[in-house]
PDB file of C-alpha atoms and ligand atoms in Angstrom:
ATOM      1  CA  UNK A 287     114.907 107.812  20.706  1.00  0.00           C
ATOM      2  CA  UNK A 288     113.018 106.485  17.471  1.00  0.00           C
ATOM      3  CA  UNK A 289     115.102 107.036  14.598  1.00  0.00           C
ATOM      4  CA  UNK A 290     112.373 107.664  11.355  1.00  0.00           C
ATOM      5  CA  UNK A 291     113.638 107.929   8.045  1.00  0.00           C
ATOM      6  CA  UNK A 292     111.585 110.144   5.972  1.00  0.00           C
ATOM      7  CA  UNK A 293     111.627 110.988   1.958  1.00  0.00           C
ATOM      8  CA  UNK A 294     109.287 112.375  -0.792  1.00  0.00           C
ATOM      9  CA  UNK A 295     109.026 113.717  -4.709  1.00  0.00           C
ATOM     10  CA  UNK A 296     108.218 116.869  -5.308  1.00  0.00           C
ATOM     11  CA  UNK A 297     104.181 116.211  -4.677  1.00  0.00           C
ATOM     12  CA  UNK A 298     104.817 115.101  -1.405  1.00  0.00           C
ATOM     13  CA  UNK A 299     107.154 118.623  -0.310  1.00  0.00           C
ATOM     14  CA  UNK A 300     104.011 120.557   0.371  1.00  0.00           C
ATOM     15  CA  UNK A 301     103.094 118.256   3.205  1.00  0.00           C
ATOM     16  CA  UNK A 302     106.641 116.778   4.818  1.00  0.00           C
ATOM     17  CA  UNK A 303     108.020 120.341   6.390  1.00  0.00           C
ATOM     18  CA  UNK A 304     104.660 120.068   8.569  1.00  0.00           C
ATOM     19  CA  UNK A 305     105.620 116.204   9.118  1.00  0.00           C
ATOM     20  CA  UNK A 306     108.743 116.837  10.208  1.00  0.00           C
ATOM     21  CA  UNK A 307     107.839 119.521  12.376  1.00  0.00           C
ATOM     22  CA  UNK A 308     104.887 117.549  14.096  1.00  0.00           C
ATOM     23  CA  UNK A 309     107.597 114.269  14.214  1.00  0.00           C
ATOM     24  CA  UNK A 310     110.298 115.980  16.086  1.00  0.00           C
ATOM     25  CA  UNK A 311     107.315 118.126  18.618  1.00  0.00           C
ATOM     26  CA  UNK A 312     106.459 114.355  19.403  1.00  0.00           C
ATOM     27  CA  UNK A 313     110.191 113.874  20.186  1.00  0.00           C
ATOM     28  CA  UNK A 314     111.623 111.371  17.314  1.00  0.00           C
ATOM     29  CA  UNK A 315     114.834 111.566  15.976  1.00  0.00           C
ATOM     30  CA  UNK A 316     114.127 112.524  12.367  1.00  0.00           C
ATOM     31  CA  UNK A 317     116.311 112.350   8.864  1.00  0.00           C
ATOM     32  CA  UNK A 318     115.018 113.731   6.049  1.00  0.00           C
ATOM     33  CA  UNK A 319     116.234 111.748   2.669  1.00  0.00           C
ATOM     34  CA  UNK A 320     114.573 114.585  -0.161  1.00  0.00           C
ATOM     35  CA  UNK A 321     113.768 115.866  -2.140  1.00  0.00           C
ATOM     36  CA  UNK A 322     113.081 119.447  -0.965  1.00  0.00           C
ATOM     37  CA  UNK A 323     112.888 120.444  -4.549  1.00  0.00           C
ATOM     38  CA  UNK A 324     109.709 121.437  -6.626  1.00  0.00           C
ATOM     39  CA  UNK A 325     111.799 120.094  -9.746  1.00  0.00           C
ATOM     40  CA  UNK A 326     110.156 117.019 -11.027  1.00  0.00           C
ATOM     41  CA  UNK A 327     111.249 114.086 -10.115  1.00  0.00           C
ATOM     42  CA  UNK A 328     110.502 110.125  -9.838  1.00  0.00           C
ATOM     43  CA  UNK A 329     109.259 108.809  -6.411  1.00  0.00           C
ATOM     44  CA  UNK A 330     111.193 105.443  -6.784  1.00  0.00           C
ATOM     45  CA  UNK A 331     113.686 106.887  -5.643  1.00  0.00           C
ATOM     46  CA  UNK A 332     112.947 108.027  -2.647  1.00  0.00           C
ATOM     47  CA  UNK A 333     110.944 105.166  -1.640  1.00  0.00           C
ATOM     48  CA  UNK A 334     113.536 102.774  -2.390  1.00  0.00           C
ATOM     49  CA  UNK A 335     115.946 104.838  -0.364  1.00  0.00           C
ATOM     50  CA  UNK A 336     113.835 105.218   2.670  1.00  0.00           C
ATOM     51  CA  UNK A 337     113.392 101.473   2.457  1.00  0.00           C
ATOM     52  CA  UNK A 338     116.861 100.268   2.016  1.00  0.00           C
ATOM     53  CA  UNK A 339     118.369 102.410   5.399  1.00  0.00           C
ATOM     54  CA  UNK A 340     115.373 100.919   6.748  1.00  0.00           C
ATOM     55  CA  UNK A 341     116.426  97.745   5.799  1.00  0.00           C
ATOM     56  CA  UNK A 342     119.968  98.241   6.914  1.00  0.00           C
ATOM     57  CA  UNK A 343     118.764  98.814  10.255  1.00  0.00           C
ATOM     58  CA  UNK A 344     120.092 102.702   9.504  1.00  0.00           C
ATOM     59  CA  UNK A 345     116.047 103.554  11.322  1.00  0.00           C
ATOM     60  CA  UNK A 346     113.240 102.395  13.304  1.00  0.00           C
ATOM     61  CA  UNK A 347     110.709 103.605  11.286  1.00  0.00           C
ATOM     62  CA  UNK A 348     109.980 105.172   7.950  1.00  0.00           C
ATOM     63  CA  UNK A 349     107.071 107.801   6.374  1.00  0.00           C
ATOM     64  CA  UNK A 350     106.914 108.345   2.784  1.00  0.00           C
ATOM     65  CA  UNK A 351     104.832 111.017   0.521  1.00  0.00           C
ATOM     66  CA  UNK A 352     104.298 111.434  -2.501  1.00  0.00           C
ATOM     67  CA  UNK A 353     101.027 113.008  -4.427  1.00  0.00           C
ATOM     68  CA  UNK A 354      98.579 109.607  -3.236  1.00  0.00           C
ATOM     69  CA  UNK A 355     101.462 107.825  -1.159  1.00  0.00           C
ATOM     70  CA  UNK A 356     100.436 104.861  -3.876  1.00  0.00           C
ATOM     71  CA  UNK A 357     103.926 105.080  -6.055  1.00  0.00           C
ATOM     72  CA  UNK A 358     106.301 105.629  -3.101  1.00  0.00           C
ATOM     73  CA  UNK A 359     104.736 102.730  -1.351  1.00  0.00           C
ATOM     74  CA  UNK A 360     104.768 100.774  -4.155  1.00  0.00           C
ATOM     75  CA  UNK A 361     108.796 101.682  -4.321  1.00  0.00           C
ATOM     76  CA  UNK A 362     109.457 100.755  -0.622  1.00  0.00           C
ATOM     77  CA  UNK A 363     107.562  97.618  -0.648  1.00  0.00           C
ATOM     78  CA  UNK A 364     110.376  96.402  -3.647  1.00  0.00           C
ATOM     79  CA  UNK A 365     112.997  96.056  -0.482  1.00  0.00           C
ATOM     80  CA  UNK A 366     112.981  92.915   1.277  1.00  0.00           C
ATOM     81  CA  UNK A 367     111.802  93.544   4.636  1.00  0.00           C
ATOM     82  CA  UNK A 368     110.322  96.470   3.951  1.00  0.00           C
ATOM     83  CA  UNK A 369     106.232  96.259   4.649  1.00  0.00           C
ATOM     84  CA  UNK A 370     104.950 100.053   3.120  1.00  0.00           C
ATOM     85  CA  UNK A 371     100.938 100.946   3.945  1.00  0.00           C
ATOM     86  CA  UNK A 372      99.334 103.839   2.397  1.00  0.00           C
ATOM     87  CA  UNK A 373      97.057 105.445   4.176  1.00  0.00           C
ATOM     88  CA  UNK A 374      94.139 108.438   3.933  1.00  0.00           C
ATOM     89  CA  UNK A 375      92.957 107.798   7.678  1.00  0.00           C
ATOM     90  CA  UNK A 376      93.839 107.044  11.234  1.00  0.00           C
ATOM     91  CA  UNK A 377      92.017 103.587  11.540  1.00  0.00           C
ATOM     92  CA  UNK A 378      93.926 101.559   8.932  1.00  0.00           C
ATOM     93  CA  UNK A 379      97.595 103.429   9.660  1.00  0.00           C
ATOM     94  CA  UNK A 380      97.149 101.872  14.056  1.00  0.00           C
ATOM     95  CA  UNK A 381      95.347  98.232  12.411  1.00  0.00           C
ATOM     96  CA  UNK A 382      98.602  98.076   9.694  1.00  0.00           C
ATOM     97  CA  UNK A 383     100.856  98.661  12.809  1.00  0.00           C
ATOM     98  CA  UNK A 384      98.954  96.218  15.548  1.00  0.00           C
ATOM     99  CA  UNK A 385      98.090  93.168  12.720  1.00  0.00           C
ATOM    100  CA  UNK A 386     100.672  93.649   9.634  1.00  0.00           C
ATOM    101  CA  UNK A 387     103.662  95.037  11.553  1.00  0.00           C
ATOM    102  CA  UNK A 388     104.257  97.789   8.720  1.00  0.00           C
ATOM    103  CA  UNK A 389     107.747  99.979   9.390  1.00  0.00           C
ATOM    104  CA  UNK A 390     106.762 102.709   6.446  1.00  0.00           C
ATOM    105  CA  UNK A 391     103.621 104.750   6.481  1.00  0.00           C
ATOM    106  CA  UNK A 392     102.828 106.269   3.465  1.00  0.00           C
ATOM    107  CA  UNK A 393     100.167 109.160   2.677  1.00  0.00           C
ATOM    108  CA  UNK A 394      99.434 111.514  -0.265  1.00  0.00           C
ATOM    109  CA  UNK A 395      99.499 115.307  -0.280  1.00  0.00           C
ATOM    110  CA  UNK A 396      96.967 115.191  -2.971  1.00  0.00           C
ATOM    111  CA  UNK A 397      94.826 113.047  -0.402  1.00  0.00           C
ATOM    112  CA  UNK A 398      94.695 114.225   2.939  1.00  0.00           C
ATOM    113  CA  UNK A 399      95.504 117.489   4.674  1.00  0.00           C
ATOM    114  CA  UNK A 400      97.970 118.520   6.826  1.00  0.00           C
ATOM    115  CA  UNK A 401      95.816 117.999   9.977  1.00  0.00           C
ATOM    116  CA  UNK A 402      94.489 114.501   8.908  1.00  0.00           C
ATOM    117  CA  UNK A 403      98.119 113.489   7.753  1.00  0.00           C
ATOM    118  CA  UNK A 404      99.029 114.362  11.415  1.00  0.00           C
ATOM    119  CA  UNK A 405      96.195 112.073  13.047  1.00  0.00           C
ATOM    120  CA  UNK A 406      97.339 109.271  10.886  1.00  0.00           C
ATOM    121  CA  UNK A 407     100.563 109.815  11.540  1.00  0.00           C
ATOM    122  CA  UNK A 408     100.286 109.902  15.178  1.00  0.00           C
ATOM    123  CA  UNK A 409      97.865 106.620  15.065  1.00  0.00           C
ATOM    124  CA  UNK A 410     100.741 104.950  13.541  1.00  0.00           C
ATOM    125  CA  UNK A 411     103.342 105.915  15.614  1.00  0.00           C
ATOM    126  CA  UNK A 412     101.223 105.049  19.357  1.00  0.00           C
ATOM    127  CA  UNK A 413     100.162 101.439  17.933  1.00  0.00           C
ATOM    128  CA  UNK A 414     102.777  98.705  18.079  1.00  0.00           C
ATOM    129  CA  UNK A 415     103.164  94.859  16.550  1.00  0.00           C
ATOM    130  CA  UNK A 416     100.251  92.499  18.637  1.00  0.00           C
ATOM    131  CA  UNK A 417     101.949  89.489  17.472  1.00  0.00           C
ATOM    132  CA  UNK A 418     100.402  86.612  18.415  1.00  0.00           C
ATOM    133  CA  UNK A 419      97.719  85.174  15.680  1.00  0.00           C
ATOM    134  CA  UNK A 420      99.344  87.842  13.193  1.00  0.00           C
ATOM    135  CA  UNK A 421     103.060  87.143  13.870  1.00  0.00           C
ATOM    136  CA  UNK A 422     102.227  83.752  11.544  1.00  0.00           C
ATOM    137  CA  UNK A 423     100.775  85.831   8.457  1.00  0.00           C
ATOM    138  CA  UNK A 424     103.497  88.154   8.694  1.00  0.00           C
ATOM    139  CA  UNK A 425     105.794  85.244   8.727  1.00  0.00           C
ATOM    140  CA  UNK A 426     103.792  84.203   5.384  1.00  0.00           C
ATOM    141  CA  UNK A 427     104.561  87.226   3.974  1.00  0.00           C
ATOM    142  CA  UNK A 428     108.713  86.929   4.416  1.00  0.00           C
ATOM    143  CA  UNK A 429     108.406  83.584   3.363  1.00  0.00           C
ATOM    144  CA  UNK A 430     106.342  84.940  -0.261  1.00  0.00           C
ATOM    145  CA  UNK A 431     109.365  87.455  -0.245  1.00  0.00           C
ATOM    146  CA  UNK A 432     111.991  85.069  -0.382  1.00  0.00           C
ATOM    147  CA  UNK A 433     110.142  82.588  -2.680  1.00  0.00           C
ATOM    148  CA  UNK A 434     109.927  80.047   0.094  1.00  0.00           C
ATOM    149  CA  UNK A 435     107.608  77.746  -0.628  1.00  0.00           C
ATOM    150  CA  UNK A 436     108.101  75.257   1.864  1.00  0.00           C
ATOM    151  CA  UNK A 437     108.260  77.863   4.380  1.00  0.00           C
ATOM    152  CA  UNK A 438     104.959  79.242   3.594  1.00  0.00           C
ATOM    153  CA  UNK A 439     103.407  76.068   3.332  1.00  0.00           C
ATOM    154  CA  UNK A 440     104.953  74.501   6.927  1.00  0.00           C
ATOM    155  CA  UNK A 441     103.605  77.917   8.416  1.00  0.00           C
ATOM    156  CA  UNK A 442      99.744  77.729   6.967  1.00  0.00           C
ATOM    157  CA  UNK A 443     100.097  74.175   8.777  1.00  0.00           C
ATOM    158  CA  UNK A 444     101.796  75.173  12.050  1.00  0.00           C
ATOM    159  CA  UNK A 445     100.534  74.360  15.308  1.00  0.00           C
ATOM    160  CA  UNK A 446     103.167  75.848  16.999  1.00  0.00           C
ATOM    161  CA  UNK A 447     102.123  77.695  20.622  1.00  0.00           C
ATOM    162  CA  UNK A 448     104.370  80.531  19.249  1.00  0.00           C
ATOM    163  CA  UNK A 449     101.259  81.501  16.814  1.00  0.00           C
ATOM    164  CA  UNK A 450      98.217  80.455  19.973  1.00  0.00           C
ATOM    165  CA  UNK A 451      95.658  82.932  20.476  1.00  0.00           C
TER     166      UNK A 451
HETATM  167  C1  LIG B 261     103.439 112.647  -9.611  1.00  0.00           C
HETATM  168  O1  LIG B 261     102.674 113.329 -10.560  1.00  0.00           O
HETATM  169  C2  LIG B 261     102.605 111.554  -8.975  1.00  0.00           C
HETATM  170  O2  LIG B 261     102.377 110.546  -9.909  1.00  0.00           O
HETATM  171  C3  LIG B 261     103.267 111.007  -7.728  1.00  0.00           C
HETATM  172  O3  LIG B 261     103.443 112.013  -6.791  1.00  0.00           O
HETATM  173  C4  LIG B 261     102.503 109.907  -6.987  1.00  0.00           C
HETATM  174  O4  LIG B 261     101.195 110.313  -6.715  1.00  0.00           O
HETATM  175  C5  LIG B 261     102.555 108.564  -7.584  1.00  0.00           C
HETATM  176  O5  LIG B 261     101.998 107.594  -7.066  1.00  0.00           O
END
């Protein structure tokens, strides 16, 4: 069963008891990591810890919220390995999946309702990694991550048939 990790501020708690709801109807295996407070608080922190079990291999997948999804993503996409796409509609959420391989979704409850938040949700989740031609650029991006230089350069220049299509 997918294991998704999901966390948001206080913004985001209007929308995530719907998300979770809809998530486990759909059958996933879901952990919520807070806040389920309306006290204020600072959506690093929540990114950063969806993005670090993430990272530990703790989940499969991870969906963030906050009041435009902009901050938390912003947060999650701090952790190596982490690739965090914010999202107001379906189209972009199953293209970041196919072409950029993302493993957080992020949306804002001050953005999109509960019904569109569900479509792009469920876009994400049915659309998987194409890999071929885009398996090199999202090698490019690990290699900016780690400050690889030489990496990034030998992959621009790479005529492997590992990247051929
Ligand atoms: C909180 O007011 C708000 O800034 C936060 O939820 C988020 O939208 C930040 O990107």
């Amino acid at each position: 069963m997918t294991k998704i990790a999901i966390g948001s501020d206080h913004v985001g708690i209007e929308l995530k008891p719907a998300i979770i709801d809809y998530l486990k109807s759909l059958g996933y295996d879901v952990t919520d990591f807070g806040t389920n407070s309306a006290e204020r608080t600072d959506y690093p922190i929540y990114g950063k810890k969806v993005g670090e079990e993430l990272a530990a291999g703790n989940f499969d997948l991870g969906i963030l919220i906050c009041g435009t999804g902009v901050g938390i993503s912003l947060a999650a996409n701090k952790v190596p390995g982490i690739r965090a796409v914010v999202c107001s509609e379906p189209y972009s959420a199953q293209l970041s999946r196919q072409h950029n391989n993302t493993n957080i979704l992020a949306f804002g409850s001050r953005v999109v309702g509960v019904e569109l938040a569900k479509m792009i949700v469920k876009a994400w989740l049915d659309a998987s990694f194409i890999g071929g031609r885009h398996l090199r650029r999202v090698d490019e991006l690990a290699a900016i991550e780690q400050h690889d230089e030489q990496k990034f350069k030998a992959l621009q220049t790479s005529t492997s048939s590992r990247y051929a299509d």
